[in-house]
CSV table of C-alpha atoms in Angstrom, one decimal:
chain,number,residue,atom,x,y,z
A,110,MET,CA,-32.1,-45.0,-134.9
A,111,SER,CA,-32.5,-48.7,-135.6
A,112,ASP,CA,-34.4,-50.7,-133.0
A,113,ASP,CA,-31.6,-53.3,-133.0
A,114,VAL,CA,-29.0,-50.7,-131.9
A,115,ARG,CA,-31.3,-49.3,-129.3
A,116,MET,CA,-31.8,-52.8,-127.9
A,117,LEU,CA,-28.1,-53.4,-127.7
A,118,VAL,CA,-27.6,-50.1,-125.8
A,119,GLU,CA,-30.5,-50.9,-123.4
A,120,GLU,CA,-29.0,-54.3,-122.8
A,121,ALA,CA,-25.6,-52.7,-122.1
A,122,ASN,CA,-27.3,-50.4,-119.6
A,123,ALA,CA,-29.1,-53.3,-117.9
A,124,ALA,CA,-25.9,-55.3,-117.7
A,125,PHE,CA,-24.3,-52.4,-115.7
A,126,TYR,CA,-27.1,-52.6,-113.1
A,127,ARG,CA,-26.9,-56.4,-113.0
A,128,ALA,CA,-23.1,-56.1,-112.4
A,129,LEU,CA,-23.8,-53.5,-109.6
A,130,GLU,CA,-26.3,-55.9,-108.0
A,131,SER,CA,-24.0,-58.9,-108.3
A,132,GLY,CA,-21.1,-57.4,-106.3
A,133,VAL,CA,-18.8,-59.3,-108.6
A,134,LEU,CA,-15.9,-57.1,-109.8
A,135,GLU,CA,-15.3,-59.2,-113.0
A,136,ARG,CA,-18.8,-58.4,-114.2
A,137,MET,CA,-18.1,-54.6,-113.8
A,138,VAL,CA,-14.8,-55.1,-115.6
A,139,GLU,CA,-16.7,-56.5,-118.6
A,140,VAL,CA,-19.2,-53.6,-118.7
A,141,TRP,CA,-16.6,-50.7,-118.9
A,142,ALA,CA,-14.2,-49.5,-121.5
A,143,HIS,CA,-10.7,-49.7,-120.1
A,144,GLU,CA,-9.6,-46.2,-121.1
A,145,ASP,CA,-7.7,-43.6,-119.1
A,146,TRP,CA,-10.5,-41.0,-119.7
A,147,VAL,CA,-13.6,-42.9,-118.6
A,148,ARG,CA,-15.4,-41.2,-115.7
A,149,CYS,CA,-17.6,-42.2,-112.7
A,150,VAL,CA,-19.4,-39.9,-110.3
A,151,LEU,CA,-21.3,-41.7,-107.5
A,152,PRO,CA,-23.5,-39.9,-104.9
A,153,GLY,CA,-21.3,-38.1,-102.4
A,154,TRP,CA,-18.0,-38.9,-104.1
A,155,GLU,CA,-15.8,-36.7,-106.2
A,156,MET,CA,-15.4,-37.5,-109.9
A,157,VAL,CA,-13.2,-40.6,-110.5
A,158,VAL,CA,-11.2,-40.4,-113.8
A,159,GLY,CA,-9.6,-43.3,-115.7
A,160,TRP,CA,-10.3,-47.0,-115.7
A,161,ALA,CA,-7.6,-47.9,-113.1
A,162,ARG,CA,-9.2,-45.6,-110.5
A,163,VAL,CA,-12.8,-46.4,-111.6
A,164,ARG,CA,-12.0,-50.1,-111.1
A,165,ASP,CA,-10.5,-49.4,-107.7
A,166,SER,CA,-13.7,-47.6,-106.7
A,167,TRP,CA,-15.9,-50.6,-107.6
A,168,GLU,CA,-13.5,-53.0,-105.8
A,169,ALA,CA,-13.7,-50.9,-102.7
A,170,ILE,CA,-17.5,-50.8,-102.9
A,171,PHE,CA,-17.8,-54.5,-103.5
A,172,ASP,CA,-15.3,-55.3,-100.8
A,173,GLY,CA,-17.8,-53.7,-98.4
A,174,GLY,CA,-19.9,-56.7,-99.0
A,175,GLN,CA,-23.2,-54.8,-99.0
A,176,HIS,CA,-26.0,-56.5,-100.9
A,177,MET,CA,-28.1,-54.3,-103.0
A,178,ARG,CA,-30.9,-54.2,-105.6
A,179,ALA,CA,-30.5,-51.6,-108.4
A,180,ALA,CA,-33.2,-51.4,-110.9
A,181,PRO,CA,-33.2,-48.8,-113.7
A,182,SER,CA,-36.5,-47.2,-114.7
A,183,GLU,CA,-37.6,-44.5,-117.2
A,184,VAL,CA,-34.7,-45.6,-119.4
A,185,TRP,CA,-34.2,-43.1,-122.3
A,186,VAL,CA,-31.7,-43.7,-125.1
A,187,ARG,CA,-30.2,-41.4,-127.7
A,188,ILE,CA,-27.6,-42.6,-130.1
A,189,ILE,CA,-25.1,-40.3,-131.8
A,190,GLY,CA,-22.8,-42.3,-134.1
A,191,ASP,CA,-20.7,-44.5,-131.9
A,192,LEU,CA,-21.9,-42.9,-128.7
A,193,ALA,CA,-25.0,-43.8,-126.8
A,194,TRP,CA,-26.5,-41.4,-124.1
A,195,VAL,CA,-28.7,-43.2,-121.6
A,196,SER,CA,-30.7,-41.4,-119.0
A,197,CYS,CA,-32.5,-43.3,-116.3
A,198,LEU,CA,-33.7,-43.4,-112.7
A,199,GLU,CA,-32.0,-45.8,-110.4
A,200,ASN,CA,-34.1,-47.5,-107.8
A,201,ILE,CA,-31.7,-48.7,-105.2
A,202,THR,CA,-32.3,-50.8,-102.1
A,203,VAL,CA,-29.4,-51.6,-99.8
A,204,PHE,CA,-29.9,-54.5,-97.4
A,205,ASN,CA,-28.4,-54.2,-93.9
A,206,GLU,CA,-28.4,-56.9,-91.3
A,207,SER,CA,-32.0,-56.5,-90.2
A,208,SER,CA,-33.4,-53.8,-92.4
A,209,PHE,CA,-33.1,-52.1,-95.7
A,210,ASP,CA,-32.8,-48.6,-97.1
A,211,SER,CA,-34.3,-47.4,-100.4
A,212,ALA,CA,-33.1,-44.5,-102.4
A,213,GLN,CA,-33.5,-43.1,-105.9
A,214,ALA,CA,-30.8,-41.5,-108.1
A,215,ALA,CA,-30.8,-39.8,-111.4
A,216,ALA,CA,-28.2,-41.3,-113.8
A,217,THR,CA,-26.5,-40.2,-116.9
A,218,ASN,CA,-24.7,-43.2,-118.6
A,219,LEU,CA,-22.6,-42.9,-121.7
A,220,PHE,CA,-21.5,-45.9,-123.8
A,221,MET,CA,-19.2,-46.1,-126.8
A,222,GLN,CA,-19.4,-48.8,-129.5
A,223,ARG,CA,-16.2,-50.9,-130.0
A,224,ASP,CA,-16.3,-53.8,-132.4
A,225,GLY,CA,-20.1,-54.1,-132.0
A,226,ARG,CA,-20.0,-54.0,-128.2
A,227,TRP,CA,-21.3,-51.0,-126.2
A,228,LEU,CA,-19.0,-50.2,-123.3
A,229,MET,CA,-19.6,-47.8,-120.5
A,230,VAL,CA,-17.5,-44.6,-120.6
A,231,LEU,CA,-19.4,-42.5,-118.1
A,232,HIS,CA,-21.6,-43.3,-115.1
A,233,HIS,CA,-22.8,-40.2,-113.3
A,234,ALA,CA,-25.4,-40.7,-110.6
A,235,SER,CA,-26.8,-38.3,-108.1
A,236,PRO,CA,-29.3,-38.7,-105.3
A,237,THR,CA,-32.8,-37.3,-105.9
A,238,PRO,CA,-35.4,-36.3,-103.4
A,239,MET,CA,-37.9,-39.0,-102.8
A,240,ILE,CA,-40.9,-37.1,-104.1
A,241,ILE,CA,-43.6,-38.4,-106.2
A,242,PRO,CA,-43.4,-36.2,-109.3
A,243,ASP,CA,-46.5,-34.3,-110.3
A,244,ALA,CA,-46.4,-34.0,-114.1
A,245,SER,CA,-49.3,-31.6,-114.2
A,246,SER,CA,-47.6,-29.0,-111.9
A,247,ASP,CA,-45.7,-26.0,-113.2
A,248,THR,CA,-43.9,-25.6,-109.9
A,249,ILE,CA,-40.4,-26.9,-109.2
A,250,GLN,CA,-40.6,-30.1,-107.1
B,258,MET,CA,-10.4,-33.3,-133.0
B,259,SER,CA,-9.6,-29.9,-134.4
B,260,ASP,CA,-8.5,-27.2,-131.9
B,261,ASP,CA,-11.1,-24.9,-133.4
B,262,VAL,CA,-13.9,-27.2,-132.5
B,263,ARG,CA,-12.6,-27.8,-129.1
B,264,MET,CA,-12.4,-24.0,-128.5
B,265,LEU,CA,-16.0,-23.6,-129.6
B,266,VAL,CA,-17.1,-26.2,-127.2
B,267,GLU,CA,-15.1,-24.8,-124.3
B,268,GLU,CA,-16.6,-21.4,-125.1
B,269,ALA,CA,-20.2,-22.9,-125.1
B,270,ASN,CA,-19.4,-24.4,-121.7
B,271,ALA,CA,-18.0,-21.2,-120.3
B,272,ALA,CA,-21.1,-19.3,-121.6
B,273,PHE,CA,-23.3,-21.7,-119.6
B,274,TYR,CA,-21.5,-20.7,-116.4
B,275,ARG,CA,-21.6,-17.0,-117.3
B,276,ALA,CA,-25.3,-17.4,-117.8
B,277,LEU,CA,-25.6,-19.1,-114.4
B,278,GLU,CA,-23.7,-16.3,-112.7
B,279,SER,CA,-25.6,-13.6,-114.5
B,280,GLY,CA,-29.0,-14.6,-113.2
B,281,VAL,CA,-30.5,-13.5,-116.5
B,282,LEU,CA,-32.9,-16.0,-117.9
B,283,GLU,CA,-32.5,-14.8,-121.5
B,284,ARG,CA,-28.8,-15.8,-121.4
B,285,MET,CA,-29.7,-19.3,-120.3
B,286,VAL,CA,-32.3,-19.4,-123.1
B,287,GLU,CA,-29.5,-18.7,-125.6
B,288,VAL,CA,-27.2,-21.5,-124.2
B,289,TRP,CA,-29.7,-24.4,-124.4
B,290,ALA,CA,-31.2,-26.4,-127.3
B,291,HIS,CA,-35.0,-26.0,-127.1
B,292,GLU,CA,-35.9,-29.6,-127.5
B,293,ASP,CA,-38.4,-31.7,-125.6
B,294,TRP,CA,-35.6,-34.2,-124.7
B,295,VAL,CA,-33.0,-32.0,-123.1
B,296,ARG,CA,-32.3,-32.8,-119.5
B,297,CYS,CA,-31.1,-31.1,-116.4
B,298,VAL,CA,-30.1,-32.6,-113.0
B,299,LEU,CA,-29.2,-30.1,-110.3
B,300,PRO,CA,-27.9,-31.1,-106.8
B,301,GLY,CA,-30.8,-32.2,-104.7
B,302,TRP,CA,-33.4,-32.1,-107.5
B,303,GLU,CA,-35.0,-34.8,-109.5
B,304,MET,CA,-34.2,-34.9,-113.3
B,305,VAL,CA,-36.0,-32.2,-115.3
B,306,VAL,CA,-36.8,-33.3,-118.8
B,307,GLY,CA,-37.7,-31.1,-121.8
B,308,TRP,CA,-36.9,-27.5,-122.6
B,309,ALA,CA,-40.2,-26.1,-121.2
B,310,ARG,CA,-39.5,-27.5,-117.7
B,311,VAL,CA,-35.8,-26.8,-117.8
B,312,ARG,CA,-36.5,-23.2,-118.6
B,313,ASP,CA,-39.1,-23.1,-115.7
B,314,SER,CA,-36.4,-24.4,-113.4
B,315,TRP,CA,-33.9,-21.7,-114.3
B,316,GLU,CA,-36.6,-19.1,-114.0
B,317,ALA,CA,-37.5,-20.3,-110.5
B,318,ILE,CA,-33.8,-20.3,-109.5
B,319,PHE,CA,-33.2,-16.9,-110.9
B,320,ASP,CA,-36.4,-15.5,-109.4
B,321,GLY,CA,-34.8,-16.4,-106.0
B,322,GLY,CA,-32.4,-13.5,-106.7
B,323,GLN,CA,-29.4,-15.2,-105.1
B,324,HIS,CA,-26.1,-13.9,-106.4
B,325,MET,CA,-23.5,-16.5,-107.2
B,326,ARG,CA,-20.1,-17.1,-108.7
B,327,ALA,CA,-19.8,-20.3,-110.7
B,328,ALA,CA,-16.4,-21.1,-112.2
B,329,PRO,CA,-15.6,-24.3,-114.1
B,330,SER,CA,-12.2,-26.0,-113.6
B,331,GLU,CA,-10.6,-29.2,-114.8
B,332,VAL,CA,-12.5,-28.8,-118.0
B,333,TRP,CA,-12.2,-31.9,-120.2
B,334,VAL,CA,-13.8,-32.2,-123.7
B,335,ARG,CA,-14.5,-35.1,-126.0
B,336,ILE,CA,-16.2,-34.6,-129.3
B,337,ILE,CA,-18.1,-37.4,-131.1
B,338,GLY,CA,-19.5,-36.1,-134.4
B,339,ASP,CA,-22.1,-33.5,-133.6
B,340,LEU,CA,-22.0,-34.2,-129.8
B,341,ALA,CA,-19.6,-32.8,-127.3
B,342,TRP,CA,-19.1,-34.3,-123.9
B,343,VAL,CA,-17.7,-31.9,-121.3
B,344,SER,CA,-16.7,-32.9,-117.8
B,345,CYS,CA,-15.7,-30.3,-115.3
B,346,LEU,CA,-15.7,-29.3,-111.7
B,347,GLU,CA,-18.0,-26.4,-110.7
B,348,ASN,CA,-16.6,-24.1,-108.0
B,349,ILE,CA,-19.7,-22.3,-106.7
B,350,THR,CA,-20.0,-19.5,-104.2
B,351,VAL,CA,-23.4,-18.3,-103.1
B,352,PHE,CA,-23.6,-14.8,-101.5
B,353,ASN,CA,-26.0,-14.3,-98.7
B,354,GLU,CA,-26.8,-11.0,-97.0
B,355,SER,CA,-23.7,-11.0,-94.8
B,356,SER,CA,-21.8,-14.1,-95.7
B,357,PHE,CA,-21.1,-16.6,-98.4
B,358,ASP,CA,-21.1,-20.3,-98.9
B,359,SER,CA,-18.8,-22.2,-101.1
B,360,ALA,CA,-19.4,-25.7,-102.7
B,361,GLN,CA,-18.0,-27.9,-105.4
B,362,ALA,CA,-19.9,-30.0,-107.8
B,363,ALA,CA,-19.0,-32.6,-110.5
B,364,ALA,CA,-20.6,-31.8,-113.8
B,365,THR,CA,-21.4,-33.7,-117.0
B,366,ASN,CA,-22.4,-31.3,-119.8
B,367,LEU,CA,-23.5,-32.4,-123.2
B,368,PHE,CA,-23.7,-30.1,-126.2
B,369,MET,CA,-25.0,-30.7,-129.8
B,370,GLN,CA,-23.9,-28.8,-132.8
B,371,ARG,CA,-26.7,-27.0,-134.8
B,372,ASP,CA,-25.7,-24.8,-137.7
B,373,GLY,CA,-22.3,-24.3,-136.3
B,374,ARG,CA,-23.5,-23.5,-132.7
B,375,TRP,CA,-22.9,-25.8,-129.8
B,376,LEU,CA,-26.1,-25.9,-127.7
B,377,MET,CA,-26.5,-27.5,-124.3
B,378,VAL,CA,-28.7,-30.7,-124.2
B,379,LEU,CA,-27.7,-32.0,-120.8
B,380,HIS,CA,-26.5,-30.4,-117.5
B,381,HIS,CA,-25.9,-33.0,-114.8
B,382,ALA,CA,-24.3,-31.6,-111.6
B,383,SER,CA,-23.9,-33.4,-108.3
B,384,PRO,CA,-22.3,-32.2,-105.1
B,385,THR,CA,-18.9,-33.5,-104.2
B,386,PRO,CA,-17.3,-33.7,-100.8
B,387,MET,CA,-15.0,-30.8,-100.0
B,388,ILE,CA,-11.9,-32.9,-99.8
B,389,ILE,CA,-8.5,-32.0,-101.2
B,390,PRO,CA,-7.8,-35.0,-103.5
B,391,ASP,CA,-4.7,-37.0,-102.9
B,392,ALA,CA,-3.7,-38.3,-106.3
B,393,SER,CA,-1.0,-40.5,-104.9
B,394,SER,CA,-3.4,-42.5,-102.7
B,395,ASP,CA,-5.0,-45.8,-103.8
B,396,THR,CA,-7.8,-45.5,-101.3
B,397,ILE,CA,-11.2,-44.0,-102.0
B,398,GLN,CA,-11.5,-40.5,-100.9
């Protein structure tokens, strides 16, 4: 895989998290492919299918007005033709009136290339336990 | 996409759920690609990376001896070259000594073709709320 393509995919992935942080629907609109088969699974939600419903989901989330930070880490990229598979951890902090909550999620993001742009076609995130992984252990965390 | 290829992918996906139901590690071994970059995210777990650790996870789960039914539904397939993206719901029933628990999960499964066989490279499942979806509603469930 060329480093150039990998950088474009990493940038598309980063743009998704910046859109999430921004709370601005138009930025989320720019990140996604507008197809009736795109999919989004957020923690605690059922699977949302199709751009119209995915867009409605983000609108509802952003209308809530909650301010959050969402930083990806351990970003891993694999490119198969016009499809890019990104795996990462999401480090999320949600700010409330006088406090904040932090959580971590495991994410699978898929992007498809269209006219040189990499557009999101799947966002699947699920909450993970807040445990510091022990890479040397054979046991299940 | 040829119907033949789609059928092979659907069969690979079904074989994964049959392996899950069987509780037999060897069947799970046959389903997966044995690469150091395969990934598995199960509800409530952190992301497990690499075949050695994925295998250990299934071994730990199967050693628990819990009997379960796991039936996929709403199976959707998209094929991009040698990669197949499968999205489905998992309808899981876990049998305890005198009762059983049912749950539903949203799953993203990726398979890669190797020598005509479709092998799992990602299983990402997350619990979904047990709500009967209302397709006519614009609100978020």
